[in-house]
PDB file of N, CA and C in Angstrom:
ATOM      1  N   MET S   1       0.847  -1.181   0.000  1.00  0.00           N
ATOM      2  CA  MET S   1       0.000   0.000   0.000  1.00  0.00           C
ATOM      3  C   MET S   1       0.889   1.240   0.000  1.00  0.00           C
ATOM      4  N   ASN S   2       0.626   2.138  -0.916  1.00  0.00           N
ATOM      5  CA  ASN S   2       1.397   3.370  -1.026  1.00  0.00           C
ATOM      6  C   ASN S   2       0.676   4.506  -0.314  1.00  0.00           C
ATOM      7  N   ILE S   3       1.438   5.524   0.085  1.00  0.00           N
ATOM      8  CA  ILE S   3       0.826   6.708   0.667  1.00  0.00           C
ATOM      9  C   ILE S   3       0.691   7.760  -0.430  1.00  0.00           C
ATOM     10  N   SER S   4      -0.163   8.754  -0.197  1.00  0.00           N
ATOM     11  CA  SER S   4      -0.392   9.782  -1.213  1.00  0.00           C
ATOM     12  C   SER S   4       0.849  10.656  -1.379  1.00  0.00           C
ATOM     13  N   CYS S   5       0.959  11.273  -2.533  1.00  0.00           N
ATOM     14  CA  CYS S   5       2.104  12.150  -2.824  1.00  0.00           C
ATOM     15  C   CYS S   5       2.162  13.310  -1.831  1.00  0.00           C
ATOM     16  N   GLN S   6       1.004  13.826  -1.457  1.00  0.00           N
ATOM     17  CA  GLN S   6       0.958  14.951  -0.513  1.00  0.00           C
ATOM     18  C   GLN S   6       1.561  14.547   0.833  1.00  0.00           C
ATOM     19  N   LEU S   7       1.234  13.351   1.313  1.00  0.00           N
ATOM     20  CA  LEU S   7       1.790  12.886   2.586  1.00  0.00           C
ATOM     21  C   LEU S   7       3.274  12.556   2.449  1.00  0.00           C
ATOM     22  N   TYR S   8       3.645  12.019   1.302  1.00  0.00           N
ATOM     23  CA  TYR S   8       5.051  11.709   1.045  1.00  0.00           C
ATOM     24  C   TYR S   8       5.895  12.986   1.112  1.00  0.00           C
ATOM     25  N   ASP S   9       5.319  14.104   0.658  1.00  0.00           N
ATOM     26  CA  ASP S   9       6.027  15.391   0.695  1.00  0.00           C
ATOM     27  C   ASP S   9       6.444  15.757   2.120  1.00  0.00           C
ATOM     28  N   TYR S  10       5.605  15.477   3.107  1.00  0.00           N
ATOM     29  CA  TYR S  10       5.947  15.785   4.496  1.00  0.00           C
ATOM     30  C   TYR S  10       7.135  14.951   4.976  1.00  0.00           C
ATOM     31  N   ILE S  11       7.168  13.706   4.547  1.00  0.00           N
ATOM     32  CA  ILE S  11       8.311  12.845   4.878  1.00  0.00           C
ATOM     33  C   ILE S  11       9.578  13.429   4.258  1.00  0.00           C
ATOM     34  N   GLU S  12       9.488  13.832   2.995  1.00  0.00           N
ATOM     35  CA  GLU S  12      10.646  14.411   2.302  1.00  0.00           C
ATOM     36  C   GLU S  12      11.118  15.702   2.968  1.00  0.00           C
ATOM     37  N   ILE S  13      10.183  16.542   3.391  1.00  0.00           N
ATOM     38  CA  ILE S  13      10.537  17.790   4.087  1.00  0.00           C
ATOM     39  C   ILE S  13      11.277  17.467   5.383  1.00  0.00           C
ATOM     40  N   ALA S  14      10.753  16.515   6.133  1.00  0.00           N
ATOM     41  CA  ALA S  14      11.402  16.131   7.396  1.00  0.00           C
ATOM     42  C   ALA S  14      12.830  15.663   7.155  1.00  0.00           C
ATOM     43  N   CYS S  15      13.024  14.891   6.088  1.00  0.00           N
ATOM     44  CA  CYS S  15      14.365  14.393   5.768  1.00  0.00           C
ATOM     45  C   CYS S  15      15.276  15.500   5.244  1.00  0.00           C
ATOM     46  N   MET S  16      14.747  16.342   4.374  1.00  0.00           N
ATOM     47  CA  MET S  16      15.542  17.403   3.772  1.00  0.00           C
ATOM     48  C   MET S  16      16.111  18.350   4.834  1.00  0.00           C
ATOM     49  N   TYR S  17      15.314  18.620   5.868  1.00  0.00           N
ATOM     50  CA  TYR S  17      15.742  19.535   6.919  1.00  0.00           C
ATOM     51  C   TYR S  17      16.233  18.798   8.173  1.00  0.00           C
ATOM     52  N   ASN S  18      16.358  17.462   8.089  1.00  0.00           N
ATOM     53  CA  ASN S  18      16.795  16.641   9.228  1.00  0.00           C
ATOM     54  C   ASN S  18      16.049  17.003  10.508  1.00  0.00           C
ATOM     55  N   LEU S  19      14.731  17.085  10.388  1.00  0.00           N
ATOM     56  CA  LEU S  19      13.903  17.456  11.528  1.00  0.00           C
ATOM     57  C   LEU S  19      13.835  16.332  12.557  1.00  0.00           C
ATOM     58  N   GLU S  20      13.730  16.712  13.813  1.00  0.00           N
ATOM     59  CA  GLU S  20      13.394  15.759  14.872  1.00  0.00           C
ATOM     60  C   GLU S  20      11.892  15.518  14.733  1.00  0.00           C
ATOM     61  N   VAL S  21      11.524  14.257  14.625  1.00  0.00           N
ATOM     62  CA  VAL S  21      10.115  13.912  14.437  1.00  0.00           C
ATOM     63  C   VAL S  21       9.711  12.803  15.400  1.00  0.00           C
ATOM     64  N   SER S  22       8.406  12.699  15.577  1.00  0.00           N
ATOM     65  CA  SER S  22       7.818  11.617  16.340  1.00  0.00           C
ATOM     66  C   SER S  22       6.804  10.951  15.415  1.00  0.00           C
ATOM     67  N   ALA S  23       6.975   9.655  15.183  1.00  0.00           N
ATOM     68  CA  ALA S  23       6.080   8.912  14.305  1.00  0.00           C
ATOM     69  C   ALA S  23       5.232   7.969  15.156  1.00  0.00           C
ATOM     70  N   LYS S  24       3.930   8.205  15.151  1.00  0.00           N
ATOM     71  CA  LYS S  24       3.021   7.281  15.828  1.00  0.00           C
ATOM     72  C   LYS S  24       2.622   6.229  14.802  1.00  0.00           C
ATOM     73  N   LEU S  25       2.888   4.971  15.134  1.00  0.00           N
ATOM     74  CA  LEU S  25       2.625   3.888  14.202  1.00  0.00           C
ATOM     75  C   LEU S  25       1.204   3.356  14.372  1.00  0.00           C
ATOM     76  N   LYS S  26       0.696   2.719  13.335  1.00  0.00           N
ATOM     77  CA  LYS S  26      -0.664   2.186  13.353  1.00  0.00           C
ATOM     78  C   LYS S  26      -0.870   1.175  14.471  1.00  0.00           C
ATOM     79  N   GLY S  27       0.190   0.508  14.894  1.00  0.00           N
ATOM     80  CA  GLY S  27       0.102  -0.455  15.985  1.00  0.00           C
ATOM     81  C   GLY S  27       0.101   0.182  17.368  1.00  0.00           C
ATOM     82  N   GLY S  28       0.250   1.517  17.436  1.00  0.00           N
ATOM     83  CA  GLY S  28       0.211   2.230  18.703  1.00  0.00           C
ATOM     84  C   GLY S  28       1.567   2.672  19.224  1.00  0.00           C
ATOM     85  N   GLU S  29       2.645   2.089  18.720  1.00  0.00           N
ATOM     86  CA  GLU S  29       3.998   2.448  19.149  1.00  0.00           C
ATOM     87  C   GLU S  29       4.375   3.820  18.599  1.00  0.00           C
ATOM     88  N   THR S  30       5.191   4.552  19.341  1.00  0.00           N
ATOM     89  CA  THR S  30       5.700   5.847  18.889  1.00  0.00           C
ATOM     90  C   THR S  30       7.221   5.778  18.853  1.00  0.00           C
ATOM     91  N   LYS S  31       7.792   6.265  17.740  1.00  0.00           N
ATOM     92  CA  LYS S  31       9.253   6.314  17.590  1.00  0.00           C
ATOM     93  C   LYS S  31       9.636   7.760  17.298  1.00  0.00           C
ATOM     94  N   SER S  32      10.660   8.227  18.005  1.00  0.00           N
ATOM     95  CA  SER S  32      11.103   9.610  17.849  1.00  0.00           C
ATOM     96  C   SER S  32      12.591   9.662  17.542  1.00  0.00           C
ATOM     97  N   GLY S  33      12.956  10.575  16.645  1.00  0.00           N
ATOM     98  CA  GLY S  33      14.353  10.753  16.291  1.00  0.00           C
ATOM     99  C   GLY S  33      14.495  11.728  15.138  1.00  0.00           C
ATOM    100  N   ARG S  34      15.691  11.779  14.566  1.00  0.00           N
ATOM    101  CA  ARG S  34      15.997  12.710  13.470  1.00  0.00           C
ATOM    102  C   ARG S  34      15.769  12.015  12.128  1.00  0.00           C
ATOM    103  N   ALA S  35      14.903  12.613  11.299  1.00  0.00           N
ATOM    104  CA  ALA S  35      14.621  12.058   9.968  1.00  0.00           C
ATOM    105  C   ALA S  35      15.851  12.224   9.081  1.00  0.00           C
ATOM    106  N   LEU S  36      16.252  11.128   8.412  1.00  0.00           N
ATOM    107  CA  LEU S  36      17.472  11.145   7.600  1.00  0.00           C
ATOM    108  C   LEU S  36      17.177  11.091   6.102  1.00  0.00           C
ATOM    109  N   THR S  37      16.499  10.042   5.658  1.00  0.00           N
ATOM    110  CA  THR S  37      16.247   9.853   4.231  1.00  0.00           C
ATOM    111  C   THR S  37      15.149   8.812   4.039  1.00  0.00           C
ATOM    112  N   THR S  38      14.697   8.665   2.806  1.00  0.00           N
ATOM    113  CA  THR S  38      13.766   7.594   2.476  1.00  0.00           C
ATOM    114  C   THR S  38      14.528   6.538   1.684  1.00  0.00           C
ATOM    115  N   ILE S  39      14.134   5.299   1.874  1.00  0.00           N
ATOM    116  CA  ILE S  39      14.787   4.194   1.171  1.00  0.00           C
ATOM    117  C   ILE S  39      13.760   3.128   0.819  1.00  0.00           C
ATOM    118  N   ILE S  40      14.162   2.232  -0.056  1.00  0.00           N
ATOM    119  CA  ILE S  40      13.386   1.023  -0.319  1.00  0.00           C
ATOM    120  C   ILE S  40      14.118  -0.103   0.405  1.00  0.00           C
ATOM    121  N   ASP S  41      13.486  -0.656   1.434  1.00  0.00           N
ATOM    122  CA  ASP S  41      14.069  -1.749   2.202  1.00  0.00           C
ATOM    123  C   ASP S  41      13.753  -3.050   1.463  1.00  0.00           C
ATOM    124  N   LYS S  42      14.790  -3.727   0.972  1.00  0.00           N
ATOM    125  CA  LYS S  42      14.624  -4.935   0.158  1.00  0.00           C
ATOM    126  C   LYS S  42      14.977  -6.204   0.925  1.00  0.00           C
ATOM    127  N   ARG S  43      15.011  -6.116   2.248  1.00  0.00           N
ATOM    128  CA  ARG S  43      15.408  -7.279   3.052  1.00  0.00           C
ATOM    129  C   ARG S  43      14.329  -8.360   3.111  1.00  0.00           C
ATOM    130  N   SER S  44      13.089  -8.009   2.853  1.00  0.00           N
ATOM    131  CA  SER S  44      12.029  -9.026   2.866  1.00  0.00           C
ATOM    132  C   SER S  44      11.607  -9.327   1.427  1.00  0.00           C
ATOM    133  N   ARG S  45      10.707 -10.268   1.274  1.00  0.00           N
ATOM    134  CA  ARG S  45      10.245 -10.643  -0.075  1.00  0.00           C
ATOM    135  C   ARG S  45       9.588  -9.479  -0.803  1.00  0.00           C
ATOM    136  N   THR S  46       8.896  -8.638  -0.057  1.00  0.00           N
ATOM    137  CA  THR S  46       8.230  -7.479  -0.646  1.00  0.00           C
ATOM    138  C   THR S  46       9.002  -6.218  -0.271  1.00  0.00           C
ATOM    139  N   PRO S  47       9.624  -5.538  -1.258  1.00  0.00           N
ATOM    140  CA  PRO S  47      10.328  -4.295  -0.945  1.00  0.00           C
ATOM    141  C   PRO S  47       9.368  -3.292  -0.295  1.00  0.00           C
ATOM    142  N   THR S  48       9.857  -2.601   0.738  1.00  0.00           N
ATOM    143  CA  THR S  48       9.030  -1.684   1.509  1.00  0.00           C
ATOM    144  C   THR S  48       9.650  -0.299   1.516  1.00  0.00           C
ATOM    145  N   GLU S  49       8.839   0.710   1.213  1.00  0.00           N
ATOM    146  CA  GLU S  49       9.319   2.085   1.261  1.00  0.00           C
ATOM    147  C   GLU S  49       9.354   2.538   2.714  1.00  0.00           C
ATOM    148  N   CYS S  50      10.513   3.058   3.135  1.00  0.00           N
ATOM    149  CA  CYS S  50      10.730   3.409   4.542  1.00  0.00           C
ATOM    150  C   CYS S  50      11.338   4.798   4.669  1.00  0.00           C
ATOM    151  N   VAL S  51      11.193   5.353   5.855  1.00  0.00           N
ATOM    152  CA  VAL S  51      11.947   6.537   6.237  1.00  0.00           C
ATOM    153  C   VAL S  51      12.976   6.061   7.251  1.00  0.00           C
ATOM    154  N   GLN S  52      14.204   6.521   7.088  1.00  0.00           N
ATOM    155  CA  GLN S  52      15.257   6.198   8.053  1.00  0.00           C
ATOM    156  C   GLN S  52      15.280   7.303   9.092  1.00  0.00           C
ATOM    157  N   ILE S  53      15.242   6.879  10.366  1.00  0.00           N
ATOM    158  CA  ILE S  53      15.263   7.823  11.477  1.00  0.00           C
ATOM    159  C   ILE S  53      16.402   7.428  12.413  1.00  0.00           C
ATOM    160  N   LEU S  54      17.169   8.418  12.831  1.00  0.00           N
ATOM    161  CA  LEU S  54      18.248   8.203  13.782  1.00  0.00           C
ATOM    162  C   LEU S  54      17.659   8.291  15.187  1.00  0.00           C
ATOM    163  N   ILE S  55      17.624   7.146  15.875  1.00  0.00           N
ATOM    164  CA  ILE S  55      17.029   7.064  17.207  1.00  0.00           C
ATOM    165  C   ILE S  55      18.110   6.601  18.182  1.00  0.00           C
ATOM    166  N   ASN S  56      18.464   7.460  19.126  1.00  0.00           N
ATOM    167  CA  ASN S  56      19.488   7.137  20.129  1.00  0.00           C
ATOM    168  C   ASN S  56      20.767   6.589  19.498  1.00  0.00           C
ATOM    169  N   GLY S  57      21.224   7.221  18.413  1.00  0.00           N
ATOM    170  CA  GLY S  57      22.475   6.842  17.779  1.00  0.00           C
ATOM    171  C   GLY S  57      22.392   5.679  16.813  1.00  0.00           C
ATOM    172  N   ALA S  58      21.215   5.077  16.661  1.00  0.00           N
ATOM    173  CA  ALA S  58      21.047   3.944  15.741  1.00  0.00           C
ATOM    174  C   ALA S  58      20.027   4.305  14.660  1.00  0.00           C
ATOM    175  N   VAL S  59      20.319   3.909  13.429  1.00  0.00           N
ATOM    176  CA  VAL S  59      19.406   4.167  12.312  1.00  0.00           C
ATOM    177  C   VAL S  59      18.356   3.057  12.270  1.00  0.00           C
ATOM    178  N   GLN S  60      17.089   3.461  12.220  1.00  0.00           N
ATOM    179  CA  GLN S  60      15.986   2.511  12.109  1.00  0.00           C
ATOM    180  C   GLN S  60      15.158   2.844  10.882  1.00  0.00           C
ATOM    181  N   ASN S  61      14.698   1.808  10.201  1.00  0.00           N
ATOM    182  CA  ASN S  61      13.791   1.978   9.070  1.00  0.00           C
ATOM    183  C   ASN S  61      12.365   1.852   9.575  1.00  0.00           C
ATOM    184  N   ILE S  62      11.539   2.822   9.213  1.00  0.00           N
ATOM    185  CA  ILE S  62      10.124   2.781   9.561  1.00  0.00           C
ATOM    186  C   ILE S  62       9.335   2.767   8.261  1.00  0.00           C
ATOM    187  N   ALA S  63       8.550   1.709   8.064  1.00  0.00           N
ATOM    188  CA  ALA S  63       7.740   1.591   6.845  1.00  0.00           C
ATOM    189  C   ALA S  63       6.737   2.736   6.776  1.00  0.00           C
ATOM    190  N   LEU S  64       6.691   3.398   5.622  1.00  0.00           N
ATOM    191  CA  LEU S  64       5.789   4.544   5.479  1.00  0.00           C
ATOM    192  C   LEU S  64       4.331   4.144   5.673  1.00  0.00           C
ATOM    193  N   ASN S  65       3.970   2.951   5.211  1.00  0.00           N
ATOM    194  CA  ASN S  65       2.569   2.542   5.319  1.00  0.00           C
ATOM    195  C   ASN S  65       2.188   2.106   6.735  1.00  0.00           C
ATOM    196  N   GLU S  66       3.146   2.133   7.676  1.00  0.00           N
ATOM    197  CA  GLU S  66       2.858   1.826   9.084  1.00  0.00           C
ATOM    198  C   GLU S  66       2.664   3.083   9.914  1.00  0.00           C
ATOM    199  N   ILE S  67       2.943   4.255   9.338  1.00  0.00           N
ATOM    200  CA  ILE S  67       2.841   5.515  10.075  1.00  0.00           C
ATOM    201  C   ILE S  67       1.391   5.989  10.087  1.00  0.00           C
ATOM    202  N   ALA S  68       0.879   6.259  11.285  1.00  0.00           N
ATOM    203  CA  ALA S  68      -0.474   6.800  11.435  1.00  0.00           C
ATOM    204  C   ALA S  68      -0.440   8.321  11.537  1.00  0.00           C
ATOM    205  N   GLN S  69       0.598   8.840  12.216  1.00  0.00           N
ATOM    206  CA  GLN S  69       0.723  10.280  12.389  1.00  0.00           C
ATOM    207  C   GLN S  69       2.190  10.651  12.501  1.00  0.00           C
ATOM    208  N   LEU S  70       2.559  11.785  11.908  1.00  0.00           N
ATOM    209  CA  LEU S  70       3.922  12.295  11.974  1.00  0.00           C
ATOM    210  C   LEU S  70       3.875  13.676  12.605  1.00  0.00           C
ATOM    211  N   HIS S  71       4.649  13.850  13.656  1.00  0.00           N
ATOM    212  CA  HIS S  71       4.692  15.123  14.369  1.00  0.00           C
ATOM    213  C   HIS S  71       6.110  15.671  14.308  1.00  0.00           C
ATOM    214  N   ALA S  72       6.233  16.951  13.940  1.00  0.00           N
ATOM    215  CA  ALA S  72       7.551  17.601  13.904  1.00  0.00           C
ATOM    216  C   ALA S  72       7.875  18.126  15.296  1.00  0.00           C
ATOM    217  N   ILE S  73       8.934  17.600  15.900  1.00  0.00           N
ATOM    218  CA  ILE S  73       9.382  18.087  17.200  1.00  0.00           C
ATOM    219  C   ILE S  73      10.147  19.393  16.993  1.00  0.00           C
ATOM    220  N   THR S  74      10.945  19.450  15.928  1.00  0.00           N
ATOM    221  CA  THR S  74      11.683  20.657  15.568  1.00  0.00           C
ATOM    222  C   THR S  74      10.708  21.674  14.984  1.00  0.00           C
ATOM    223  N   ASP S  75      10.695  22.892  15.534  1.00  0.00           N
ATOM    224  CA  ASP S  75       9.861  23.952  14.958  1.00  0.00           C
ATOM    225  C   ASP S  75      10.299  24.217  13.529  1.00  0.00           C
ATOM    226  N   ASN S  76       9.327  24.311  12.627  1.00  0.00           N
ATOM    227  CA  ASN S  76       9.622  24.585  11.227  1.00  0.00           C
ATOM    228  C   ASN S  76       8.394  25.207  10.594  1.00  0.00           C
ATOM    229  N   PRO S  77       8.542  25.917   9.462  1.00  0.00           N
ATOM    230  CA  PRO S  77       7.404  26.574   8.837  1.00  0.00           C
ATOM    231  C   PRO S  77       6.567  25.659   7.927  1.00  0.00           C
ATOM    232  N   HIS S  78       6.930  24.383   7.820  1.00  0.00           N
ATOM    233  CA  HIS S  78       6.308  23.500   6.841  1.00  0.00           C
ATOM    234  C   HIS S  78       5.152  22.677   7.398  1.00  0.00           C
ATOM    235  N   PHE S  79       5.313  22.108   8.587  1.00  0.00           N
ATOM    236  CA  PHE S  79       4.236  21.342   9.191  1.00  0.00           C
ATOM    237  C   PHE S  79       4.517  21.120  10.673  1.00  0.00           C
ATOM    238  N   SER S  80       3.465  20.825  11.420  1.00  0.00           N
ATOM    239  CA  SER S  80       3.655  20.472  12.821  1.00  0.00           C
ATOM    240  C   SER S  80       3.184  19.046  13.069  1.00  0.00           C
ATOM    241  N   SER S  81       2.025  18.678  12.506  1.00  0.00           N
ATOM    242  CA  SER S  81       1.516  17.332  12.691  1.00  0.00           C
ATOM    243  C   SER S  81       0.669  16.965  11.474  1.00  0.00           C
ATOM    244  N   VAL S  82       0.840  15.722  11.003  1.00  0.00           N
ATOM    245  CA  VAL S  82       0.121  15.240   9.822  1.00  0.00           C
ATOM    246  C   VAL S  82      -0.403  13.835  10.117  1.00  0.00           C
ATOM    247  N   SER S  83      -1.670  13.623   9.817  1.00  0.00           N
ATOM    248  CA  SER S  83      -2.252  12.293   9.960  1.00  0.00           C
ATOM    249  C   SER S  83      -2.214  11.565   8.628  1.00  0.00           C
ATOM    250  N   PHE S  84      -1.806  10.315   8.671  1.00  0.00           N
ATOM    251  CA  PHE S  84      -1.738   9.493   7.476  1.00  0.00           C
ATOM    252  C   PHE S  84      -2.965   8.632   7.397  1.00  0.00           C
TER     253      PHE S  84
END
């Protein structure tokens, strides 16, 4: 399942400006860290589009289709919170 281009733009903005973000996942878990880049994770049978976030010094891939809400912790003029 893909996300809309408009929502993808917020992910790109977060990465472009290396914003501190908090991603609330559809399963209820929240992950917070610095947005780095988007990638296609090919480690499983089905390639998954992910955002890489630096969390406590470790890079984690978060599948875009698992994000329910993205909140910008870093103040910026582009967005504060977006629901997916």
